[in-house]
């Protein structure tokens, strides 16, 4: 039962954070962020929000992370209004490395096929 609830809360947070970033956060640094996953602790106290961006430049990654860190307070208070939870979890943004890893594998495969 608890796992089902955590999964449901994770999905809700993912949907809402995507919406909040698109409609409420006016920071251009987070304009192209795509939320890929949310992991919530068992006690629902913390949520790690994984994201990806299209750019693979380190400077863009850094700017995006700074923008998200700055927006996390707003995101959390918006979540508090939207979700029916006793306590809104702390929000931490983390870049999703798996997307990049997948792109790297795709690139390696394409290069193999060229030879």
PDB file of N, CA and C in Angstrom:
ATOM      1  N   UNK A   1       0.833  -1.212   0.000  1.00  0.00           N
ATOM      2  CA  UNK A   1       0.000   0.000   0.000  1.00  0.00           C
ATOM      3  C   UNK A   1       0.863   1.257   0.000  1.00  0.00           C
ATOM      4  N   UNK A   2       1.881   1.281   0.844  1.00  0.00           N
ATOM      5  CA  UNK A   2       2.729   2.467   0.948  1.00  0.00           C
ATOM      6  C   UNK A   2       3.467   2.728  -0.364  1.00  0.00           C
ATOM      7  N   UNK A   3       3.961   1.656  -1.006  1.00  0.00           N
ATOM      8  CA  UNK A   3       4.675   1.819  -2.268  1.00  0.00           C
ATOM      9  C   UNK A   3       3.793   2.422  -3.348  1.00  0.00           C
ATOM     10  N   UNK A   4       2.531   2.001  -3.356  1.00  0.00           N
ATOM     11  CA  UNK A   4       1.585   2.536  -4.327  1.00  0.00           C
ATOM     12  C   UNK A   4       1.412   4.039  -4.111  1.00  0.00           C
ATOM     13  N   UNK A   5       1.302   4.430  -2.855  1.00  0.00           N
ATOM     14  CA  UNK A   5       1.117   5.840  -2.532  1.00  0.00           C
ATOM     15  C   UNK A   5       2.344   6.651  -2.940  1.00  0.00           C
ATOM     16  N   UNK A   6       3.541   6.128  -2.650  1.00  0.00           N
ATOM     17  CA  UNK A   6       4.771   6.824  -3.016  1.00  0.00           C
ATOM     18  C   UNK A   6       4.833   7.002  -4.533  1.00  0.00           C
ATOM     19  N   UNK A   7       4.481   5.953  -5.253  1.00  0.00           N
ATOM     20  CA  UNK A   7       4.461   6.033  -6.716  1.00  0.00           C
ATOM     21  C   UNK A   7       3.483   7.070  -7.222  1.00  0.00           C
ATOM     22  N   UNK A   8       2.323   7.104  -6.598  1.00  0.00           N
ATOM     23  CA  UNK A   8       1.301   8.071  -6.999  1.00  0.00           C
ATOM     24  C   UNK A   8       1.770   9.497  -6.709  1.00  0.00           C
ATOM     25  N   UNK A   9       2.351   9.696  -5.530  1.00  0.00           N
ATOM     26  CA  UNK A   9       2.848  11.022  -5.155  1.00  0.00           C
ATOM     27  C   UNK A   9       3.967  11.438  -6.114  1.00  0.00           C
ATOM     28  N   UNK A  10       4.865  10.507  -6.447  1.00  0.00           N
ATOM     29  CA  UNK A  10       5.958  10.805  -7.387  1.00  0.00           C
ATOM     30  C   UNK A  10       5.413  11.267  -8.729  1.00  0.00           C
ATOM     31  N   UNK A  11       4.407  10.543  -9.238  1.00  0.00           N
ATOM     32  CA  UNK A  11       3.810  10.910 -10.528  1.00  0.00           C
ATOM     33  C   UNK A  11       3.145  12.279 -10.467  1.00  0.00           C
ATOM     34  N   UNK A  12       2.438  12.523  -9.376  1.00  0.00           N
ATOM     35  CA  UNK A  12       1.773  13.817  -9.211  1.00  0.00           C
ATOM     36  C   UNK A  12       2.792  14.940  -9.167  1.00  0.00           C
ATOM     37  N   UNK A  13       3.866  14.732  -8.406  1.00  0.00           N
ATOM     38  CA  UNK A  13       4.906  15.751  -8.291  1.00  0.00           C
ATOM     39  C   UNK A  13       5.527  15.999  -9.667  1.00  0.00           C
ATOM     40  N   UNK A  14       5.811  14.916 -10.397  1.00  0.00           N
ATOM     41  CA  UNK A  14       6.418  15.065 -11.723  1.00  0.00           C
ATOM     42  C   UNK A  14       5.525  15.909 -12.631  1.00  0.00           C
ATOM     43  N   UNK A  15       4.234  15.591 -12.654  1.00  0.00           N
ATOM     44  CA  UNK A  15       3.292  16.319 -13.502  1.00  0.00           C
ATOM     45  C   UNK A  15       3.211  17.787 -13.079  1.00  0.00           C
ATOM     46  N   UNK A  16       3.086  18.020 -11.780  1.00  0.00           N
ATOM     47  CA  UNK A  16       2.925  19.384 -11.287  1.00  0.00           C
ATOM     48  C   UNK A  16       4.198  20.215 -11.467  1.00  0.00           C
ATOM     49  N   UNK A  17       5.354  19.628 -11.208  1.00  0.00           N
ATOM     50  CA  UNK A  17       6.606  20.385 -11.347  1.00  0.00           C
ATOM     51  C   UNK A  17       6.805  20.789 -12.806  1.00  0.00           C
ATOM     52  N   UNK A  18       6.518  19.882 -13.741  1.00  0.00           N
ATOM     53  CA  UNK A  18       6.580  20.237 -15.168  1.00  0.00           C
ATOM     54  C   UNK A  18       5.696  21.442 -15.447  1.00  0.00           C
ATOM     55  N   UNK A  19       4.478  21.408 -14.915  1.00  0.00           N
ATOM     56  CA  UNK A  19       3.512  22.481 -15.125  1.00  0.00           C
ATOM     57  C   UNK A  19       3.989  23.785 -14.473  1.00  0.00           C
ATOM     58  N   UNK A  20       4.472  23.687 -13.250  1.00  0.00           N
ATOM     59  CA  UNK A  20       4.934  24.871 -12.518  1.00  0.00           C
ATOM     60  C   UNK A  20       6.109  25.526 -13.258  1.00  0.00           C
ATOM     61  N   UNK A  21       7.064  24.703 -13.711  1.00  0.00           N
ATOM     62  CA  UNK A  21       8.225  25.258 -14.411  1.00  0.00           C
ATOM     63  C   UNK A  21       7.808  25.948 -15.707  1.00  0.00           C
ATOM     64  N   UNK A  22       6.813  25.391 -16.387  1.00  0.00           N
ATOM     65  CA  UNK A  22       6.380  25.986 -17.658  1.00  0.00           C
ATOM     66  C   UNK A  22       5.554  27.252 -17.446  1.00  0.00           C
ATOM     67  N   UNK A  23       4.682  27.250 -16.426  1.00  0.00           N
ATOM     68  CA  UNK A  23       3.711  28.338 -16.303  1.00  0.00           C
ATOM     69  C   UNK A  23       4.034  29.379 -15.228  1.00  0.00           C
ATOM     70  N   UNK A  24       4.767  28.992 -14.203  1.00  0.00           N
ATOM     71  CA  UNK A  24       4.947  29.900 -13.060  1.00  0.00           C
ATOM     72  C   UNK A  24       6.366  30.444 -12.919  1.00  0.00           C
ATOM     73  N   UNK A  25       7.356  29.668 -13.339  1.00  0.00           N
ATOM     74  CA  UNK A  25       8.746  30.104 -13.170  1.00  0.00           C
ATOM     75  C   UNK A  25       9.155  30.885 -14.407  1.00  0.00           C
ATOM     76  N   UNK A  26       9.510  32.140 -14.211  1.00  0.00           N
ATOM     77  CA  UNK A  26       9.813  33.015 -15.339  1.00  0.00           C
ATOM     78  C   UNK A  26      11.312  33.043 -15.680  1.00  0.00           C
ATOM     79  N   UNK A  27      12.074  32.180 -15.043  1.00  0.00           N
ATOM     80  CA  UNK A  27      13.526  32.173 -15.234  1.00  0.00           C
ATOM     81  C   UNK A  27      13.879  31.503 -16.573  1.00  0.00           C
ATOM     82  N   UNK A  28      14.524  32.252 -17.492  1.00  0.00           N
ATOM     83  CA  UNK A  28      14.863  31.659 -18.798  1.00  0.00           C
ATOM     84  C   UNK A  28      15.832  30.467 -18.688  1.00  0.00           C
ATOM     85  N   UNK A  29      16.549  30.382 -17.574  1.00  0.00           N
ATOM     86  CA  UNK A  29      17.502  29.275 -17.406  1.00  0.00           C
ATOM     87  C   UNK A  29      16.809  27.922 -17.300  1.00  0.00           C
ATOM     88  N   UNK A  30      15.541  27.935 -16.933  1.00  0.00           N
ATOM     89  CA  UNK A  30      14.829  26.653 -16.772  1.00  0.00           C
ATOM     90  C   UNK A  30      13.763  26.443 -17.845  1.00  0.00           C
ATOM     91  N   UNK A  31      13.820  27.233 -18.907  1.00  0.00           N
ATOM     92  CA  UNK A  31      12.793  27.189 -19.948  1.00  0.00           C
ATOM     93  C   UNK A  31      12.732  25.833 -20.654  1.00  0.00           C
ATOM     94  N   UNK A  32      13.873  25.212 -20.892  1.00  0.00           N
ATOM     95  CA  UNK A  32      13.892  23.973 -21.681  1.00  0.00           C
ATOM     96  C   UNK A  32      14.072  22.720 -20.835  1.00  0.00           C
ATOM     97  N   UNK A  33      13.724  22.812 -19.558  1.00  0.00           N
ATOM     98  CA  UNK A  33      13.893  21.670 -18.661  1.00  0.00           C
ATOM     99  C   UNK A  33      12.756  20.674 -18.868  1.00  0.00           C
ATOM    100  N   UNK A  34      13.122  19.412 -18.900  1.00  0.00           N
ATOM    101  CA  UNK A  34      12.131  18.346 -18.974  1.00  0.00           C
ATOM    102  C   UNK A  34      12.301  17.459 -17.738  1.00  0.00           C
ATOM    103  N   UNK A  35      11.244  17.317 -16.962  1.00  0.00           N
ATOM    104  CA  UNK A  35      11.309  16.482 -15.761  1.00  0.00           C
ATOM    105  C   UNK A  35      11.171  15.023 -16.196  1.00  0.00           C
ATOM    106  N   UNK A  36      12.176  14.212 -15.882  1.00  0.00           N
ATOM    107  CA  UNK A  36      12.195  12.828 -16.347  1.00  0.00           C
ATOM    108  C   UNK A  36      11.746  11.831 -15.283  1.00  0.00           C
ATOM    109  N   UNK A  37      11.933  12.175 -14.011  1.00  0.00           N
ATOM    110  CA  UNK A  37      11.600  11.234 -12.944  1.00  0.00           C
ATOM    111  C   UNK A  37      11.563  11.968 -11.611  1.00  0.00           C
ATOM    112  N   UNK A  38      10.837  11.409 -10.666  1.00  0.00           N
ATOM    113  CA  UNK A  38      10.810  11.943  -9.301  1.00  0.00           C
ATOM    114  C   UNK A  38      10.929  10.765  -8.353  1.00  0.00           C
ATOM    115  N   UNK A  39      11.846  10.867  -7.402  1.00  0.00           N
ATOM    116  CA  UNK A  39      11.964   9.826  -6.382  1.00  0.00           C
ATOM    117  C   UNK A  39      11.666  10.460  -5.032  1.00  0.00           C
ATOM    118  N   UNK A  40      10.697   9.878  -4.352  1.00  0.00           N
ATOM    119  CA  UNK A  40      10.262  10.403  -3.064  1.00  0.00           C
ATOM    120  C   UNK A  40      10.694   9.428  -1.981  1.00  0.00           C
ATOM    121  N   UNK A  41      11.183   9.950  -0.868  1.00  0.00           N
ATOM    122  CA  UNK A  41      11.566   9.079   0.244  1.00  0.00           C
ATOM    123  C   UNK A  41      10.302   8.452   0.838  1.00  0.00           C
ATOM    124  N   UNK A  42      10.488   7.336   1.525  1.00  0.00           N
ATOM    125  CA  UNK A  42       9.368   6.587   2.097  1.00  0.00           C
ATOM    126  C   UNK A  42       8.494   7.398   3.026  1.00  0.00           C
ATOM    127  N   UNK A  43       9.087   8.369   3.718  1.00  0.00           N
ATOM    128  CA  UNK A  43       8.303   9.202   4.637  1.00  0.00           C
ATOM    129  C   UNK A  43       7.731  10.447   3.956  1.00  0.00           C
ATOM    130  N   UNK A  44       7.921  10.533   2.631  1.00  0.00           N
ATOM    131  CA  UNK A  44       7.431  11.657   1.827  1.00  0.00           C
ATOM    132  C   UNK A  44       8.012  13.006   2.263  1.00  0.00           C
ATOM    133  N   UNK A  45       9.157  12.982   2.920  1.00  0.00           N
ATOM    134  CA  UNK A  45       9.764  14.230   3.393  1.00  0.00           C
ATOM    135  C   UNK A  45      10.640  14.891   2.326  1.00  0.00           C
ATOM    136  N   UNK A  46      11.188  14.080   1.420  1.00  0.00           N
ATOM    137  CA  UNK A  46      12.077  14.622   0.400  1.00  0.00           C
ATOM    138  C   UNK A  46      11.745  14.063  -0.962  1.00  0.00           C
ATOM    139  N   UNK A  47      11.846  14.928  -1.962  1.00  0.00           N
ATOM    140  CA  UNK A  47      11.627  14.498  -3.341  1.00  0.00           C
ATOM    141  C   UNK A  47      12.821  14.943  -4.170  1.00  0.00           C
ATOM    142  N   UNK A  48      13.443  13.990  -4.847  1.00  0.00           N
ATOM    143  CA  UNK A  48      14.503  14.319  -5.789  1.00  0.00           C
ATOM    144  C   UNK A  48      13.868  14.341  -7.165  1.00  0.00           C
ATOM    145  N   UNK A  49      13.966  15.491  -7.815  1.00  0.00           N
ATOM    146  CA  UNK A  49      13.353  15.691  -9.123  1.00  0.00           C
ATOM    147  C   UNK A  49      14.461  15.620 -10.166  1.00  0.00           C
ATOM    148  N   UNK A  50      14.384  14.611 -11.029  1.00  0.00           N
ATOM    149  CA  UNK A  50      15.405  14.444 -12.067  1.00  0.00           C
ATOM    150  C   UNK A  50      14.945  15.149 -13.336  1.00  0.00           C
ATOM    151  N   UNK A  51      15.891  15.816 -13.993  1.00  0.00           N
ATOM    152  CA  UNK A  51      15.550  16.579 -15.187  1.00  0.00           C
ATOM    153  C   UNK A  51      16.603  16.380 -16.267  1.00  0.00           C
ATOM    154  N   UNK A  52      16.215  16.705 -17.489  1.00  0.00           N
ATOM    155  CA  UNK A  52      17.176  16.721 -18.584  1.00  0.00           C
ATOM    156  C   UNK A  52      16.996  18.021 -19.354  1.00  0.00           C
ATOM    157  N   UNK A  53      18.045  18.412 -20.058  1.00  0.00           N
ATOM    158  CA  UNK A  53      17.963  19.561 -20.962  1.00  0.00           C
ATOM    159  C   UNK A  53      18.550  19.128 -22.296  1.00  0.00           C
ATOM    160  N   UNK A  54      18.203  19.842 -23.344  1.00  0.00           N
ATOM    161  CA  UNK A  54      18.665  19.457 -24.671  1.00  0.00           C
ATOM    162  C   UNK A  54      20.148  19.753 -24.870  1.00  0.00           C
ATOM    163  N   UNK A  55      20.625  20.820 -24.276  1.00  0.00           N
ATOM    164  CA  UNK A  55      22.025  21.198 -24.465  1.00  0.00           C
ATOM    165  C   UNK A  55      22.955  20.270 -23.680  1.00  0.00           C
ATOM    166  N   UNK A  56      24.103  19.977 -24.256  1.00  0.00           N
ATOM    167  CA  UNK A  56      25.078  19.184 -23.498  1.00  0.00           C
ATOM    168  C   UNK A  56      26.291  20.031 -23.118  1.00  0.00           C
ATOM    169  N   UNK A  57      26.150  21.360 -23.234  1.00  0.00           N
ATOM    170  CA  UNK A  57      27.240  22.248 -22.833  1.00  0.00           C
ATOM    171  C   UNK A  57      27.265  22.383 -21.312  1.00  0.00           C
ATOM    172  N   UNK A  58      28.451  22.281 -20.753  1.00  0.00           N
ATOM    173  CA  UNK A  58      28.592  22.353 -19.288  1.00  0.00           C
ATOM    174  C   UNK A  58      28.065  23.677 -18.748  1.00  0.00           C
ATOM    175  N   UNK A  59      28.290  24.770 -19.471  1.00  0.00           N
ATOM    176  CA  UNK A  59      27.833  26.086 -18.991  1.00  0.00           C
ATOM    177  C   UNK A  59      26.307  26.136 -18.920  1.00  0.00           C
ATOM    178  N   UNK A  60      25.637  25.523 -19.900  1.00  0.00           N
ATOM    179  CA  UNK A  60      24.172  25.481 -19.873  1.00  0.00           C
ATOM    180  C   UNK A  60      23.675  24.612 -18.730  1.00  0.00           C
ATOM    181  N   UNK A  61      24.359  23.483 -18.523  1.00  0.00           N
ATOM    182  CA  UNK A  61      23.964  22.589 -17.421  1.00  0.00           C
ATOM    183  C   UNK A  61      24.070  23.319 -16.094  1.00  0.00           C
ATOM    184  N   UNK A  62      25.166  24.080 -15.941  1.00  0.00           N
ATOM    185  CA  UNK A  62      25.390  24.820 -14.694  1.00  0.00           C
ATOM    186  C   UNK A  62      24.316  25.892 -14.496  1.00  0.00           C
ATOM    187  N   UNK A  63      24.035  26.645 -15.549  1.00  0.00           N
ATOM    188  CA  UNK A  63      23.018  27.701 -15.474  1.00  0.00           C
ATOM    189  C   UNK A  63      21.652  27.121 -15.129  1.00  0.00           C
ATOM    190  N   UNK A  64      21.322  25.999 -15.757  1.00  0.00           N
ATOM    191  CA  UNK A  64      20.030  25.364 -15.503  1.00  0.00           C
ATOM    192  C   UNK A  64      19.930  24.926 -14.048  1.00  0.00           C
ATOM    193  N   UNK A  65      20.997  24.298 -13.539  1.00  0.00           N
ATOM    194  CA  UNK A  65      20.986  23.847 -12.141  1.00  0.00           C
ATOM    195  C   UNK A  65      20.807  25.036 -11.200  1.00  0.00           C
ATOM    196  N   UNK A  66      21.506  26.127 -11.468  1.00  0.00           N
ATOM    197  CA  UNK A  66      21.371  27.331 -10.634  1.00  0.00           C
ATOM    198  C   UNK A  66      19.944  27.873 -10.689  1.00  0.00           C
ATOM    199  N   UNK A  67      19.365  27.885 -11.887  1.00  0.00           N
ATOM    200  CA  UNK A  67      17.991  28.359 -12.051  1.00  0.00           C
ATOM    201  C   UNK A  67      17.006  27.496 -11.275  1.00  0.00           C
ATOM    202  N   UNK A  68      17.204  26.180 -11.349  1.00  0.00           N
ATOM    203  CA  UNK A  68      16.317  25.258 -10.635  1.00  0.00           C
ATOM    204  C   UNK A  68      16.478  25.389  -9.129  1.00  0.00           C
ATOM    205  N   UNK A  69      17.728  25.518  -8.678  1.00  0.00           N
ATOM    206  CA  UNK A  69      17.967  25.695  -7.244  1.00  0.00           C
ATOM    207  C   UNK A  69      17.262  26.948  -6.747  1.00  0.00           C
ATOM    208  N   UNK A  70      17.350  28.014  -7.546  1.00  0.00           N
ATOM    209  CA  UNK A  70      16.726  29.279  -7.178  1.00  0.00           C
ATOM    210  C   UNK A  70      15.198  29.135  -7.153  1.00  0.00           C
ATOM    211  N   UNK A  71      14.650  28.332  -8.072  1.00  0.00           N
ATOM    212  CA  UNK A  71      13.194  28.191  -8.196  1.00  0.00           C
ATOM    213  C   UNK A  71      12.609  27.183  -7.211  1.00  0.00           C
ATOM    214  N   UNK A  72      13.460  26.412  -6.525  1.00  0.00           N
ATOM    215  CA  UNK A  72      12.940  25.297  -5.723  1.00  0.00           C
ATOM    216  C   UNK A  72      11.972  25.751  -4.629  1.00  0.00           C
ATOM    217  N   UNK A  73      12.191  26.928  -4.060  1.00  0.00           N
ATOM    218  CA  UNK A  73      11.264  27.446  -3.038  1.00  0.00           C
ATOM    219  C   UNK A  73       9.878  27.695  -3.608  1.00  0.00           C
ATOM    220  N   UNK A  74       9.841  28.355  -4.759  1.00  0.00           N
ATOM    221  CA  UNK A  74       8.570  28.631  -5.437  1.00  0.00           C
ATOM    222  C   UNK A  74       7.892  27.320  -5.831  1.00  0.00           C
ATOM    223  N   UNK A  75       8.678  26.399  -6.390  1.00  0.00           N
ATOM    224  CA  UNK A  75       8.138  25.104  -6.812  1.00  0.00           C
ATOM    225  C   UNK A  75       7.520  24.393  -5.621  1.00  0.00           C
ATOM    226  N   UNK A  76       8.223  24.414  -4.497  1.00  0.00           N
ATOM    227  CA  UNK A  76       7.718  23.726  -3.305  1.00  0.00           C
ATOM    228  C   UNK A  76       6.435  24.372  -2.782  1.00  0.00           C
ATOM    229  N   UNK A  77       6.388  25.702  -2.743  1.00  0.00           N
ATOM    230  CA  UNK A  77       5.171  26.337  -2.223  1.00  0.00           C
ATOM    231  C   UNK A  77       3.992  26.113  -3.172  1.00  0.00           C
ATOM    232  N   UNK A  78       4.250  26.120  -4.484  1.00  0.00           N
ATOM    233  CA  UNK A  78       3.190  25.802  -5.455  1.00  0.00           C
ATOM    234  C   UNK A  78       2.693  24.366  -5.247  1.00  0.00           C
ATOM    235  N   UNK A  79       3.641  23.447  -5.060  1.00  0.00           N
ATOM    236  CA  UNK A  79       3.269  22.047  -4.820  1.00  0.00           C
ATOM    237  C   UNK A  79       2.399  21.933  -3.578  1.00  0.00           C
ATOM    238  N   UNK A  80       2.755  22.693  -2.552  1.00  0.00           N
ATOM    239  CA  UNK A  80       1.993  22.671  -1.305  1.00  0.00           C
ATOM    240  C   UNK A  80       0.533  23.036  -1.520  1.00  0.00           C
ATOM    241  N   UNK A  81       0.296  23.979  -2.461  1.00  0.00           N
ATOM    242  CA  UNK A  81      -1.083  24.389  -2.740  1.00  0.00           C
ATOM    243  C   UNK A  81      -1.799  23.359  -3.615  1.00  0.00           C
ATOM    244  N   UNK A  82      -1.043  22.670  -4.470  1.00  0.00           N
ATOM    245  CA  UNK A  82      -1.664  21.772  -5.457  1.00  0.00           C
ATOM    246  C   UNK A  82      -1.861  20.346  -4.943  1.00  0.00           C
ATOM    247  N   UNK A  83      -0.969  19.896  -4.075  1.00  0.00           N
ATOM    248  CA  UNK A  83      -1.036  18.508  -3.609  1.00  0.00           C
ATOM    249  C   UNK A  83      -1.735  18.437  -2.261  1.00  0.00           C
ATOM    250  N   UNK A  84      -2.499  17.377  -2.068  1.00  0.00           N
ATOM    251  CA  UNK A  84      -3.179  17.225  -0.783  1.00  0.00           C
ATOM    252  C   UNK A  84      -2.325  16.344   0.132  1.00  0.00           C
ATOM    253  N   UNK A  85      -1.173  16.895   0.529  1.00  0.00           N
ATOM    254  CA  UNK A  85      -0.277  16.180   1.438  1.00  0.00           C
ATOM    255  C   UNK A  85      -0.217  16.929   2.759  1.00  0.00           C
ATOM    256  N   UNK A  86      -0.014  16.183   3.813  1.00  0.00           N
ATOM    257  CA  UNK A  86       0.097  16.789   5.146  1.00  0.00           C
ATOM    258  C   UNK A  86       1.289  17.744   5.170  1.00  0.00           C
ATOM    259  N   UNK A  87       2.414  17.311   4.622  1.00  0.00           N
ATOM    260  CA  UNK A  87       3.617  18.142   4.595  1.00  0.00           C
ATOM    261  C   UNK A  87       4.225  18.045   3.196  1.00  0.00           C
ATOM    262  N   UNK A  88       4.520  19.194   2.610  1.00  0.00           N
ATOM    263  CA  UNK A  88       5.116  19.199   1.276  1.00  0.00           C
ATOM    264  C   UNK A  88       6.583  18.785   1.383  1.00  0.00           C
ATOM    265  N   UNK A  89       7.002  17.824   0.565  1.00  0.00           N
ATOM    266  CA  UNK A  89       8.399  17.378   0.657  1.00  0.00           C
ATOM    267  C   UNK A  89       9.396  18.460   0.245  1.00  0.00           C
ATOM    268  N   UNK A  90      10.597  18.376   0.800  1.00  0.00           N
ATOM    269  CA  UNK A  90      11.698  19.217   0.334  1.00  0.00           C
ATOM    270  C   UNK A  90      12.003  18.809  -1.098  1.00  0.00           C
ATOM    271  N   UNK A  91      12.307  19.786  -1.940  1.00  0.00           N
ATOM    272  CA  UNK A  91      12.557  19.502  -3.353  1.00  0.00           C
ATOM    273  C   UNK A  91      14.039  19.695  -3.656  1.00  0.00           C
ATOM    274  N   UNK A  92      14.620  18.674  -4.293  1.00  0.00           N
ATOM    275  CA  UNK A  92      16.014  18.783  -4.738  1.00  0.00           C
ATOM    276  C   UNK A  92      16.050  18.412  -6.217  1.00  0.00           C
ATOM    277  N   UNK A  93      16.666  19.271  -7.019  1.00  0.00           N
ATOM    278  CA  UNK A  93      16.767  18.997  -8.448  1.00  0.00           C
ATOM    279  C   UNK A  93      18.101  18.344  -8.761  1.00  0.00           C
ATOM    280  N   UNK A  94      18.053  17.316  -9.588  1.00  0.00           N
ATOM    281  CA  UNK A  94      19.272  16.602  -9.972  1.00  0.00           C
ATOM    282  C   UNK A  94      19.193  16.264 -11.457  1.00  0.00           C
ATOM    283  N   UNK A  95      20.287  16.488 -12.162  1.00  0.00           N
ATOM    284  CA  UNK A  95      20.294  16.193 -13.599  1.00  0.00           C
ATOM    285  C   UNK A  95      20.225  14.693 -13.819  1.00  0.00           C
ATOM    286  N   UNK A  96      19.401  14.301 -14.758  1.00  0.00           N
ATOM    287  CA  UNK A  96      19.223  12.886 -15.069  1.00  0.00           C
ATOM    288  C   UNK A  96      20.349  12.441 -16.002  1.00  0.00           C
ATOM    289  N   UNK A  97      21.276  11.674 -15.451  1.00  0.00           N
ATOM    290  CA  UNK A  97      22.427  11.217 -16.231  1.00  0.00           C
ATOM    291  C   UNK A  97      22.030  10.131 -17.226  1.00  0.00           C
ATOM    292  N   UNK A  98      20.951   9.423 -16.969  1.00  0.00           N
ATOM    293  CA  UNK A  98      20.592   8.288 -17.824  1.00  0.00           C
ATOM    294  C   UNK A  98      20.228   8.739 -19.231  1.00  0.00           C
ATOM    295  N   UNK A  99      19.623   9.940 -19.355  1.00  0.00           N
ATOM    296  CA  UNK A  99      19.260  10.456 -20.673  1.00  0.00           C
ATOM    297  C   UNK A  99      20.540  10.678 -21.485  1.00  0.00           C
ATOM    298  N   UNK A 100      21.510  11.307 -20.836  1.00  0.00           N
ATOM    299  CA  UNK A 100      22.791  11.572 -21.485  1.00  0.00           C
ATOM    300  C   UNK A 100      23.482  10.259 -21.854  1.00  0.00           C
ATOM    301  N   UNK A 101      23.431   9.314 -20.949  1.00  0.00           N
ATOM    302  CA  UNK A 101      24.044   8.011 -21.178  1.00  0.00           C
ATOM    303  C   UNK A 101      23.393   7.334 -22.388  1.00  0.00           C
ATOM    304  N   UNK A 102      22.076   7.393 -22.462  1.00  0.00           N
ATOM    305  CA  UNK A 102      21.348   6.817 -23.587  1.00  0.00           C
ATOM    306  C   UNK A 102      21.736   7.477 -24.898  1.00  0.00           C
ATOM    307  N   UNK A 103      21.875   8.810 -24.875  1.00  0.00           N
ATOM    308  CA  UNK A 103      22.282   9.538 -26.081  1.00  0.00           C
ATOM    309  C   UNK A 103      23.690   9.131 -26.502  1.00  0.00           C
ATOM    310  N   UNK A 104      24.559   8.940 -25.520  1.00  0.00           N
ATOM    311  CA  UNK A 104      25.941   8.529 -25.789  1.00  0.00           C
ATOM    312  C   UNK A 104      25.953   7.147 -26.451  1.00  0.00           C
ATOM    313  N   UNK A 105      25.161   6.224 -25.949  1.00  0.00           N
ATOM    314  CA  UNK A 105      25.074   4.878 -26.521  1.00  0.00           C
ATOM    315  C   UNK A 105      24.555   4.961 -27.965  1.00  0.00           C
ATOM    316  N   UNK A 106      23.507   5.784 -28.170  1.00  0.00           N
ATOM    317  CA  UNK A 106      22.969   5.965 -29.532  1.00  0.00           C
ATOM    318  C   UNK A 106      24.048   6.452 -30.490  1.00  0.00           C
ATOM    319  N   UNK A 107      24.827   7.417 -30.005  1.00  0.00           N
ATOM    320  CA  UNK A 107      25.894   7.986 -30.838  1.00  0.00           C
ATOM    321  C   UNK A 107      26.944   6.922 -31.170  1.00  0.00           C
ATOM    322  N   UNK A 108      27.341   6.130 -30.166  1.00  0.00           N
ATOM    323  CA  UNK A 108      28.308   5.057 -30.396  1.00  0.00           C
ATOM    324  C   UNK A 108      27.780   4.068 -31.429  1.00  0.00           C
ATOM    325  N   UNK A 109      26.504   3.720 -31.327  1.00  0.00           N
ATOM    326  CA  UNK A 109      25.906   2.784 -32.278  1.00  0.00           C
ATOM    327  C   UNK A 109      25.874   3.368 -33.702  1.00  0.00           C
ATOM    328  N   UNK A 110      25.533   4.658 -33.797  1.00  0.00           N
ATOM    329  CA  UNK A 110      25.529   5.297 -35.109  1.00  0.00           C
ATOM    330  C   UNK A 110      26.920   5.269 -35.732  1.00  0.00           C
ATOM    331  N   UNK A 111      27.938   5.555 -34.902  1.00  0.00           N
ATOM    332  CA  UNK A 111      29.319   5.571 -35.403  1.00  0.00           C
ATOM    333  C   UNK A 111      29.756   4.172 -35.842  1.00  0.00           C
ATOM    334  N   UNK A 112      29.301   3.163 -35.132  1.00  0.00           N
ATOM    335  CA  UNK A 112      29.628   1.786 -35.522  1.00  0.00           C
ATOM    336  C   UNK A 112      29.065   1.476 -36.899  1.00  0.00           C
ATOM    337  N   UNK A 113      27.851   1.923 -37.143  1.00  0.00           N
ATOM    338  CA  UNK A 113      27.189   1.630 -38.405  1.00  0.00           C
ATOM    339  C   UNK A 113      27.815   2.369 -39.580  1.00  0.00           C
ATOM    340  N   UNK A 114      28.533   3.451 -39.307  1.00  0.00           N
ATOM    341  CA  UNK A 114      29.186   4.218 -40.374  1.00  0.00           C
ATOM    342  C   UNK A 114      30.349   3.437 -40.993  1.00  0.00           C
ATOM    343  N   UNK A 115      31.067   2.696 -40.145  1.00  0.00           N
ATOM    344  CA  UNK A 115      32.280   2.015 -40.612  1.00  0.00           C
ATOM    345  C   UNK A 115      32.073   0.887 -41.546  1.00  0.00           C
TER     346      UNK A 115
END
